[in-house]
XYZ file of C-alpha atoms in Angstrom:
657
model
C 54.523 -53.912 -18.296
C 57.580 -53.234 -16.505
C 57.364 -51.182 -13.496
C 59.858 -47.885 -12.577
C 63.079 -48.953 -11.110
C 66.699 -47.450 -10.012
C 68.027 -48.922 -13.201
C 66.054 -46.885 -15.380
C 65.188 -42.747 -15.505
C 62.191 -41.440 -17.445
C 62.593 -39.308 -20.721
C 60.480 -37.271 -22.735
C 61.214 -37.780 -26.441
C 59.721 -35.047 -28.516
C 60.276 -35.905 -32.422
C 58.167 -32.888 -34.657
C 54.672 -33.503 -33.307
C 55.056 -36.755 -31.494
C 56.047 -37.378 -27.673
C 56.954 -40.617 -26.628
C 57.317 -41.058 -22.851
C 59.998 -43.420 -21.900
C 62.211 -45.652 -19.253
C 66.063 -45.524 -20.315
C 68.362 -47.700 -18.672
C 71.498 -45.667 -16.250
C 73.871 -47.629 -18.740
C 72.804 -46.448 -21.950
C 75.831 -44.784 -23.928
C 75.939 -42.446 -26.989
C 75.638 -45.437 -29.801
C 73.062 -46.647 -28.146
C 70.834 -43.924 -27.092
C 70.825 -43.189 -31.267
C 70.418 -46.484 -32.290
C 67.379 -46.840 -29.671
C 65.837 -43.470 -31.514
C 66.331 -44.531 -35.092
C 64.057 -47.782 -34.422
C 61.658 -46.224 -31.956
C 60.385 -43.574 -34.186
C 61.272 -45.718 -37.298
C 63.983 -43.590 -38.538
C 66.121 -44.512 -41.931
C 69.440 -44.860 -40.661
C 70.837 -43.162 -43.710
C 69.317 -39.831 -42.173
C 71.699 -37.340 -39.841
C 69.672 -36.570 -36.304
C 70.599 -34.664 -33.964
C 70.282 -34.939 -30.197
C 69.883 -32.078 -27.927
C 68.269 -30.855 -24.176
C 67.460 -27.423 -22.294
C 68.927 -26.380 -18.907
C 66.844 -23.294 -18.031
C 66.830 -21.515 -21.231
C 70.049 -22.621 -22.809
C 70.361 -25.253 -25.898
C 72.780 -28.176 -24.947
C 73.442 -31.249 -27.710
C 74.597 -34.351 -26.810
C 77.610 -35.229 -29.092
C 79.022 -38.137 -27.414
C 79.245 -40.607 -24.871
C 80.300 -38.180 -22.201
C 77.434 -35.697 -23.298
C 75.035 -38.625 -22.515
C 76.333 -38.550 -19.119
C 75.692 -35.288 -17.821
C 72.515 -35.973 -19.181
C 71.611 -38.686 -17.320
C 73.066 -37.064 -14.094
C 70.798 -34.700 -14.179
C 67.356 -36.844 -14.737
C 68.477 -38.311 -11.602
C 69.135 -35.621 -9.738
C 65.548 -34.626 -10.199
C 63.257 -37.443 -10.933
C 59.996 -35.446 -10.037
C 61.223 -32.976 -13.498
C 61.241 -35.462 -16.049
C 63.849 -34.427 -18.808
C 63.022 -33.696 -22.363
C 65.279 -34.898 -25.390
C 64.938 -33.195 -28.574
C 64.994 -35.085 -31.965
C 65.778 -32.645 -35.161
C 67.052 -33.685 -38.411
C 70.815 -32.937 -38.952
C 73.342 -32.104 -41.711
C 75.973 -34.881 -40.579
C 75.522 -37.693 -38.521
C 78.360 -37.700 -34.810
C 80.941 -40.451 -35.421
C 80.785 -42.558 -32.623
C 81.520 -45.758 -31.749
C 78.309 -48.230 -31.519
C 78.587 -50.910 -29.447
C 76.530 -53.811 -28.976
C 72.796 -52.891 -28.555
C 71.826 -52.674 -24.843
C 68.488 -54.673 -24.636
C 65.707 -52.089 -23.905
C 62.609 -52.776 -21.643
C 59.347 -51.047 -22.477
C 57.922 -48.432 -19.598
C 54.885 -48.434 -17.493
C 53.011 -45.046 -18.615
C 51.265 -44.933 -15.006
C 55.172 -44.397 -13.730
C 55.392 -41.165 -15.367
C 53.250 -37.701 -15.236
C 51.733 -35.721 -18.222
C 53.807 -34.509 -20.689
C 55.160 -31.038 -20.602
C 54.761 -28.298 -23.214
C 57.009 -28.048 -26.279
C 60.522 -26.727 -25.913
C 61.632 -23.707 -27.141
C 63.824 -25.311 -29.542
C 61.918 -25.020 -32.806
C 63.180 -24.321 -37.157
C 61.466 -22.399 -39.077
C 59.622 -23.372 -41.964
C 56.711 -21.334 -42.515
C 54.050 -21.691 -45.683
C 54.047 -19.050 -48.299
C 58.009 -18.065 -47.225
C 60.997 -17.823 -49.268
C 61.502 -20.645 -52.172
C 64.004 -20.723 -55.077
C 63.346 -18.495 -58.177
C 61.618 -16.666 -56.433
C 62.188 -12.578 -57.752
C 62.501 -9.159 -56.175
C 62.103 -5.675 -58.239
C 65.815 -4.349 -57.510
C 68.866 -5.490 -54.199
C 67.253 -2.777 -52.117
C 63.529 -4.452 -51.853
C 65.446 -8.210 -51.704
C 67.335 -6.816 -48.812
C 64.442 -5.170 -47.217
C 61.967 -8.336 -47.376
C 65.191 -10.486 -45.741
C 65.543 -8.171 -43.176
C 61.742 -8.095 -41.933
C 61.851 -11.764 -42.529
C 64.303 -12.103 -39.749
C 62.377 -9.405 -37.657
C 59.344 -11.806 -37.973
C 60.935 -14.589 -37.255
C 63.194 -13.246 -34.283
C 66.376 -14.288 -36.212
C 69.925 -12.265 -36.804
C 71.859 -12.759 -39.689
C 75.601 -11.653 -41.002
C 76.075 -10.747 -45.352
C 78.309 -12.834 -45.901
C 79.140 -11.202 -49.560
C 77.544 -8.304 -51.166
C 77.996 -6.583 -55.015
C 76.026 -5.368 -57.902
C 75.026 -9.263 -59.133
C 74.672 -11.374 -55.806
C 73.722 -10.611 -52.163
C 73.995 -14.024 -49.695
C 73.448 -14.103 -46.131
C 73.709 -16.681 -43.558
C 72.514 -17.352 -39.950
C 74.817 -15.464 -37.060
C 75.136 -18.926 -34.983
C 77.117 -20.769 -36.218
C 75.803 -24.110 -36.079
C 72.513 -22.982 -37.806
C 72.536 -24.025 -41.636
C 69.981 -21.494 -42.766
C 71.094 -19.302 -45.439
C 69.726 -17.251 -48.868
C 72.085 -16.427 -51.502
C 70.525 -13.998 -54.525
C 71.467 -12.993 -57.640
C 70.920 -10.668 -60.314
C 68.456 -11.819 -63.406
C 71.068 -10.837 -66.520
C 71.488 -7.204 -67.293
C 68.049 -6.200 -65.508
C 67.941 -4.700 -62.133
C 65.989 -7.695 -60.594
C 66.949 -10.227 -57.992
C 65.954 -13.963 -57.611
C 66.759 -16.465 -54.529
C 69.168 -19.046 -56.183
C 69.903 -21.070 -53.303
C 67.977 -21.050 -49.914
C 67.830 -23.220 -46.531
C 65.099 -21.814 -44.652
C 65.435 -24.262 -41.406
C 66.735 -22.746 -38.379
C 68.964 -25.388 -35.621
C 69.592 -22.253 -33.838
C 66.995 -21.392 -31.377
C 65.051 -17.785 -30.110
C 66.291 -17.694 -26.936
C 70.143 -16.945 -28.784
C 67.951 -13.981 -29.836
C 69.310 -10.405 -28.799
C 66.746 -8.179 -28.455
C 68.694 -4.856 -30.378
C 68.356 -6.630 -33.486
C 71.435 -6.169 -35.355
C 69.507 -6.330 -38.994
C 66.455 -3.594 -38.300
C 68.582 -1.782 -40.927
C 67.538 2.391 -40.632
C 65.854 1.154 -44.905
C 64.711 -1.708 -43.217
C 62.834 0.958 -40.635
C 61.932 3.807 -43.130
C 60.028 1.407 -45.315
C 57.861 -0.592 -42.135
C 57.119 3.000 -40.834
C 56.597 5.012 -44.410
C 53.108 4.221 -44.042
C 52.065 6.172 -40.737
C 53.973 8.843 -41.485
C 52.243 9.192 -44.805
C 49.807 11.815 -43.372
C 51.617 15.227 -42.690
C 49.635 16.593 -40.018
C 50.864 13.673 -38.169
C 53.764 14.122 -35.216
C 55.992 10.859 -34.924
C 58.364 11.067 -33.238
C 61.823 8.758 -33.120
C 60.855 7.952 -29.372
C 57.596 6.847 -30.260
C 59.084 4.878 -32.981
C 60.997 2.575 -30.326
C 58.037 2.404 -28.420
C 56.076 1.087 -31.669
C 58.518 -1.181 -32.778
C 58.802 -2.673 -29.139
C 55.232 -3.160 -29.067
C 54.807 -4.645 -32.437
C 57.416 -6.954 -33.517
C 59.247 -7.037 -30.122
C 62.403 -5.448 -30.931
C 64.966 -2.638 -29.357
C 65.915 0.373 -31.768
C 68.540 3.366 -30.349
C 67.003 6.507 -30.877
C 70.217 7.360 -33.226
C 68.723 4.428 -35.934
C 64.579 5.682 -35.047
C 65.795 8.679 -36.407
C 67.734 8.058 -39.227
C 64.870 5.651 -40.239
C 62.649 8.675 -39.675
C 64.691 10.532 -41.697
C 64.587 8.062 -44.493
C 60.981 8.298 -44.152
C 60.239 11.292 -44.977
C 62.871 11.323 -47.887
C 60.439 8.947 -49.761
C 57.257 10.148 -49.059
C 57.786 14.079 -50.026
C 61.054 14.187 -51.552
C 64.856 14.876 -51.289
C 65.854 18.373 -50.901
C 67.791 18.760 -53.501
C 65.886 16.802 -56.764
C 63.541 19.577 -55.295
C 65.303 22.226 -56.767
C 65.043 20.085 -60.252
C 61.426 19.924 -60.143
C 60.026 23.291 -59.551
C 59.796 24.681 -62.914
C 57.937 21.735 -63.891
C 55.914 21.899 -60.798
C 54.759 25.453 -61.515
C 54.455 24.520 -64.432
C 51.933 21.834 -64.317
C 50.000 24.462 -60.836
C 49.335 26.385 -63.636
C 47.892 23.485 -65.861
C 45.521 22.124 -62.924
C 44.667 25.207 -61.869
C 44.122 28.329 -64.572
C 44.528 31.169 -62.366
C 47.152 30.719 -60.768
C 50.496 32.869 -61.213
C 54.181 31.651 -60.585
C 57.716 33.150 -60.873
C 60.203 32.006 -60.593
C 63.984 34.395 -59.675
C 67.405 32.521 -60.560
C 70.509 34.876 -60.633
C 73.008 34.707 -63.298
C 74.296 30.766 -62.389
C 70.666 29.607 -62.856
C 70.323 29.553 -59.098
C 67.285 30.122 -56.876
C 67.124 33.026 -55.296
C 62.795 33.337 -55.028
C 59.634 31.407 -55.771
C 55.765 32.881 -55.744
C 53.036 31.291 -56.349
C 49.646 33.469 -56.360
C 46.064 31.456 -56.004
C 43.421 34.205 -55.355
C 43.109 37.745 -53.916
C 41.090 39.383 -51.117
C 40.909 43.325 -49.807
C 42.459 41.986 -46.796
C 45.950 40.460 -46.498
C 47.913 39.020 -44.302
C 51.851 37.932 -44.889
C 53.982 36.238 -42.676
C 56.934 34.317 -42.946
C 58.530 31.284 -41.119
C 61.927 29.588 -40.840
C 62.771 26.816 -42.877
C 64.843 23.686 -41.125
C 66.279 21.550 -44.427
C 68.813 20.899 -45.604
C 68.892 23.936 -47.295
C 67.109 25.948 -44.789
C 65.159 29.194 -46.406
C 62.314 31.209 -45.454
C 58.532 30.886 -46.875
C 57.029 33.995 -47.055
C 52.752 33.410 -46.915
C 50.385 35.645 -47.848
C 46.478 34.656 -47.113
C 43.174 36.700 -46.465
C 40.674 36.308 -44.073
C 36.787 36.549 -43.651
C 34.566 38.232 -41.473
C 34.491 35.004 -39.535
C 38.512 34.649 -38.811
C 39.315 31.976 -41.282
C 42.082 31.732 -43.654
C 42.298 32.195 -47.646
C 45.368 30.838 -48.962
C 46.506 33.772 -51.567
C 50.262 33.404 -52.315
C 53.144 31.376 -51.152
C 56.974 31.481 -51.629
C 59.922 30.937 -50.409
C 63.095 32.929 -50.679
C 67.159 32.601 -48.657
C 66.246 34.608 -45.703
C 63.835 37.374 -45.069
C 65.551 40.737 -46.262
C 63.942 43.503 -47.949
C 65.020 42.786 -50.813
C 63.164 39.314 -50.791
C 60.181 40.909 -49.403
C 60.256 43.600 -52.325
C 59.964 40.989 -55.102
C 57.052 38.820 -53.587
C 54.985 41.910 -52.733
C 55.722 42.751 -56.535
C 54.952 39.078 -58.140
C 51.484 40.154 -55.085
C 50.345 43.335 -57.057
C 50.665 42.106 -60.893
C 48.352 39.162 -59.808
C 45.819 41.631 -58.352
C 46.532 45.148 -59.335
C 45.657 48.091 -57.496
C 42.922 47.570 -55.066
C 41.170 50.117 -53.369
C 40.779 50.404 -49.642
C 43.730 47.694 -49.747
C 44.148 46.712 -46.312
C 47.594 45.144 -45.496
C 48.316 42.818 -41.613
C 51.954 41.865 -40.416
C 54.511 42.000 -37.613
C 56.863 44.942 -37.772
C 60.211 43.485 -40.011
C 61.730 46.103 -41.295
C 61.216 44.259 -45.295
C 57.525 44.184 -44.962
C 57.820 48.295 -43.697
C 60.109 48.674 -46.734
C 57.867 46.850 -49.225
C 54.843 48.266 -47.941
C 56.069 51.199 -49.074
C 57.485 50.627 -51.836
C 54.795 48.690 -53.771
C 51.768 49.333 -51.982
C 52.078 53.114 -50.720
C 48.325 53.441 -50.148
C 47.303 50.639 -48.529
C 46.809 50.633 -45.031
C 49.340 48.733 -43.321
C 48.784 47.904 -39.772
C 50.287 45.524 -36.937
C 49.424 42.708 -35.618
C 50.030 42.411 -31.603
C 50.314 38.599 -31.725
C 50.208 35.585 -34.740
C 47.028 35.531 -36.344
C 47.414 32.660 -38.173
C 47.631 30.436 -34.781
C 45.151 32.120 -32.891
C 42.547 31.191 -35.829
C 40.495 28.221 -35.559
C 37.858 26.651 -38.463
C 34.540 25.347 -37.592
C 33.207 24.947 -41.392
C 31.101 21.627 -40.029
C 28.371 24.163 -37.912
C 27.479 24.731 -41.700
C 26.727 21.203 -42.764
C 23.025 21.509 -41.557
C 21.969 25.495 -42.022
C 19.755 26.674 -44.372
C 21.173 28.787 -47.034
C 18.654 31.478 -47.149
C 19.687 31.764 -43.520
C 22.223 33.803 -41.090
C 25.114 32.528 -39.855
C 25.001 31.146 -35.865
C 26.841 34.217 -34.686
C 24.638 36.210 -36.604
C 21.588 35.039 -35.544
C 22.242 34.789 -31.930
C 23.076 39.082 -32.074
C 19.392 39.172 -33.300
C 17.681 37.056 -31.082
C 19.597 38.880 -28.216
C 18.171 42.783 -29.802
C 14.927 41.130 -30.200
C 14.494 40.305 -26.791
C 16.027 43.454 -25.647
C 13.897 45.934 -27.694
C 10.582 44.163 -26.694
C 9.085 47.229 -24.826
C 10.494 50.149 -27.135
C 7.511 52.667 -28.312
C 7.344 52.542 -32.281
C 6.070 55.460 -33.506
C 5.912 55.648 -37.691
C 6.912 58.995 -39.402
C 6.289 57.946 -43.184
C 3.965 54.966 -43.795
C 6.190 51.336 -44.417
C 9.708 53.977 -44.592
C 10.289 56.183 -41.616
C 9.968 55.156 -38.335
C 10.452 57.017 -35.136
C 12.068 54.374 -31.700
C 12.022 55.622 -28.097
C 14.353 53.647 -26.183
C 14.510 53.803 -22.643
C 17.280 56.999 -23.182
C 17.229 58.277 -26.597
C 15.019 58.265 -29.499
C 16.223 57.288 -32.942
C 15.301 57.412 -36.585
C 15.451 54.113 -38.487
C 14.732 54.798 -42.215
C 14.219 51.031 -43.489
C 14.666 52.548 -47.415
C 17.808 53.973 -47.562
C 19.004 50.887 -44.378
C 20.293 53.623 -41.941
C 19.414 54.542 -38.620
C 21.133 57.632 -36.489
C 22.306 54.980 -33.811
C 25.041 54.429 -36.922
C 25.289 50.487 -35.039
C 23.487 48.848 -38.189
C 25.283 50.875 -40.883
C 28.906 50.063 -38.627
C 27.968 46.432 -37.898
C 25.422 44.818 -40.989
C 23.846 43.094 -38.263
C 20.128 44.962 -37.412
C 20.534 47.224 -34.125
C 18.089 47.368 -31.535
C 15.995 50.158 -32.850
C 15.366 47.891 -36.360
C 13.949 44.652 -34.568
C 11.113 47.216 -32.851
C 10.419 48.281 -36.209
C 10.552 44.902 -37.533
C 8.275 44.217 -34.854
C 5.528 47.543 -35.379
C 5.004 46.682 -38.917
C 4.749 43.131 -38.815
C 7.701 41.794 -40.345
C 8.306 38.383 -40.863
C 11.689 38.074 -39.607
C 14.526 41.085 -39.817
C 17.296 39.122 -40.527
C 16.364 39.449 -43.761
C 17.548 43.398 -43.184
C 21.340 42.166 -42.567
C 24.101 42.665 -45.081
C 24.517 40.075 -47.827
C 28.158 38.785 -45.886
C 26.562 37.099 -42.823
C 24.232 35.132 -44.782
C 25.288 31.493 -45.279
C 25.325 31.368 -49.019
C 27.971 34.507 -48.949
C 30.274 32.296 -45.685
C 30.174 29.386 -48.245
C 30.691 30.638 -51.813
C 33.917 32.230 -50.459
C 35.367 28.894 -50.203
C 33.527 27.149 -53.409
C 36.794 28.029 -55.747
C 39.428 25.070 -55.560
C 42.463 24.379 -55.292
C 42.929 20.894 -57.597
C 46.199 18.901 -56.243
C 48.647 17.559 -58.937
C 48.459 13.878 -60.314
C 51.492 12.030 -59.879
C 54.939 13.170 -61.117
C 55.351 10.484 -63.674
C 52.038 12.282 -65.408
C 53.450 15.573 -65.732
C 53.507 17.826 -68.605
C 56.875 18.340 -69.660
C 57.452 21.543 -72.138
C 60.892 21.646 -74.380
C 61.135 25.351 -73.097
C 61.379 24.232 -69.063
C 63.164 26.812 -66.938
C 66.377 25.155 -64.905
C 66.955 25.777 -61.476
C 69.538 24.843 -59.580
C 70.108 24.615 -56.128
C 71.134 27.129 -53.904
C 74.537 27.719 -52.522
C 74.647 29.849 -49.573
C 72.406 30.524 -46.660
C 72.758 33.700 -44.805
C 73.160 32.573 -41.045
C 69.906 32.952 -38.761
C 69.080 35.936 -37.013
C 69.541 35.527 -33.387
C 72.099 35.717 -30.622
C 73.934 32.415 -30.764
C 73.057 29.998 -27.411
C 75.727 30.385 -24.756
C 78.053 27.663 -23.843
C 79.255 28.683 -21.133
C 77.223 26.131 -18.465
C 79.726 24.721 -15.341
C 79.488 20.539 -16.663
C 78.700 18.514 -13.186
C 81.554 16.368 -11.115
C 82.373 13.423 -13.892
C 80.308 13.817 -16.368
C 82.260 13.345 -19.503
C 81.792 15.117 -22.901
C 80.640 14.112 -25.816
C 81.600 15.188 -29.010
C 78.271 15.998 -31.572
C 79.013 16.356 -35.572
C 76.162 17.551 -37.846
C 74.646 15.902 -40.442
C 73.725 18.848 -42.512
C 77.406 20.463 -42.744
C 79.435 18.024 -41.165
C 80.783 20.135 -38.423
C 81.987 19.343 -35.077
C 79.875 20.652 -31.825
C 76.094 21.292 -32.857
C 73.683 19.080 -34.593
C 71.084 20.160 -37.945
C 68.442 21.599 -35.602
C 70.871 24.662 -34.012
C 73.463 24.541 -37.417
C 74.268 28.669 -38.862
C 76.518 27.485 -41.103
C 77.421 28.872 -44.885
C 76.867 25.639 -47.535
C 79.401 27.671 -50.054
C 81.496 24.402 -50.837
C 79.827 21.618 -53.011
C 80.116 18.027 -50.901
C 82.698 15.940 -52.817
C 82.720 12.644 -52.956
C 86.243 10.236 -53.362
C 86.560 7.889 -56.473
C 87.478 4.565 -54.775
C 90.434 3.085 -56.636
C 90.135 0.065 -59.326
C 93.037 -1.992 -57.656
C 91.820 -3.639 -53.884
C 94.369 -3.166 -50.924
C 95.548 -3.712 -47.481
C 92.609 -1.374 -45.903
C 93.598 2.842 -45.270
C 92.206 5.334 -43.445
C 88.582 6.037 -43.247
C 87.021 8.424 -46.311
C 86.348 11.061 -43.242
C 90.628 10.847 -42.491
C 90.942 10.902 -45.938
C 89.247 15.006 -46.303
C 91.194 15.497 -42.957
C 94.935 14.664 -44.252
C 94.261 16.659 -47.428
C 93.045 19.350 -46.052
C 95.987 19.486 -43.944
C 98.447 18.660 -46.722
C 96.920 21.554 -48.607
C 97.375 24.195 -45.374
C 101.208 23.838 -45.351
C 101.588 22.851 -48.945
C 103.456 26.450 -48.960
C 105.670 25.533 -46.536
C 106.427 21.504 -47.614
C 107.601 22.529 -51.047
C 109.381 25.781 -50.656
C 113.095 24.062 -50.447
C 111.860 22.018 -53.472
C 110.042 24.906 -55.836
C 111.541 23.694 -58.390
C 109.954 20.108 -58.788
C 107.297 20.337 -61.826
C 103.553 20.757 -60.742
C 101.775 17.562 -62.181
C 104.133 15.705 -59.409
C 102.547 17.980 -56.398
C 99.283 17.223 -58.421
C 99.790 13.075 -58.593
C 98.799 12.685 -54.769
C 95.646 13.964 -54.982
C 92.432 12.168 -55.010
C 90.266 12.132 -57.603
C 87.630 14.377 -56.594
C 84.356 14.516 -58.222
C 81.052 16.869 -56.921
C 78.232 14.964 -56.160
C 75.968 17.341 -58.904
C 77.990 15.459 -61.825
C 76.276 12.117 -60.747
C 73.130 13.588 -60.055
C 70.016 14.866 -62.626
C 66.684 16.377 -63.076
C 66.253 12.906 -65.152
C 67.503 10.793 -62.315
C 65.217 12.524 -59.757
C 61.908 12.210 -61.926
C 62.064 8.137 -62.208
């Protein structure tokens, strides 16, 4: 074996899973290097190969003798670091002048250090990946699968062509031949892979962490399972953090917010479609829960005004309203009951356009149709003027009290404490009260007046008469609270009763507490299994909303030095200067969309610019047309765009699919 000399330089040749340590002569050129690699690796001359190496994290490809000279210079300048020559298949063979082959000498392996780890360059060829004739349900699923594949593999692509019948993508790097072409199958909505090259010739080190193919719709499908629980608070900054940890990609806050918005719409439905399904939902809710009462109030044009859904009744009713923050806003009106354990019982709920006296009166009238005239009815609410007017008009004989705080936010359920409690025993709170009174009355003196019925009890200060048969004590604590007072506990000990807990009122027993919640509000089946009657009520979405109550925020803040103001636009009304959370605009007009012209031409202004231009032309039409008032009306209308309402393209049947 020959030893290492100054006429040679050390090189590792890496091909697939093979690593060879060789000595190359310093006078080798590109043609001899290619022929040597062919012979050393037993590669057929007809197969094209690609030679490359890495400088730090940059990939460099060999194409001619000049590239080989640079490679040799780097290898000779760093004798303690052996360069690695990467060999891979290529789509073409570089045009080279194959000179006379130089006699290459064999190497002495003892002169070389251990092989380095595998270089970062590689191509992707996953088992079980995409292949020709793979099917997708529709084009949206096709786009998602391709985008998710590239997010996992840390590559990026751009769309070469996209239409209703095809979807073609290619790797973003120009030297890479990776591509996927998909076509629609016949007249169906399904797509299939018509051709694919799943081998990347580019390196992952070129990857930009801010992935260009992390579309909002793709993110929506990724995070949709995490938003299935409606009680979970999943903020956009949490989405950005999770995507960075799970998939090692960075997305902007705006894109994460958009993906979360689409995921919520996918899980909970679309606001516009909900009005079309409202009557069908109420019909099936009454089929699942026979005693449920529903009512939808609309105007003359069948547009939504108020909704009422009643589940049950209790003598104590707490009513309140909360503002909705959706596209059409509105107010959620609710009526609940509370038991002795401060737990909430749902009674009725509804939706109105705003919290007014009219909406409260309509809600209370429907509530009265369900419960009738209840004696000793008590209504607790806040001091809204509409609630006071509704109570005086609908329930004039009921007690109307005001709460100091929002009772619904101050109650907390502890139903787990009843799981292992005996049904014939008092609740945990009542048991503690009785035990404390038993200990307090241990030394009180008891005298029997009427055997097994009337007793006199002397405590440290006064004396009282206890009548067990009538359930009365002159101290009146037993009658008012329902729990045996200290005098009754002393009588029970004197009379030899096994337990004075049986003298408590029925509503303190676990059986009564559990029986309060025995009724079930059954959920509905999937929307595709709903019963659809022929005479279903038609409900359309409301056109306008009332401006929210309260004083607008002050915007007289003094800007900081050098601060550049940013212009924001609302996602609800499209107006500038605010967002959808602070939007108080009244939606009195339909949103419009412009029909795309049939013939293709040069790129014109954007859709938003066309809308603004159209509105400005309409405002100035009187001034412009005054000199030419004799022109026919058809000529002035010919330049206007063809406008269609969005409601023309969407029907309730489309949303139920």
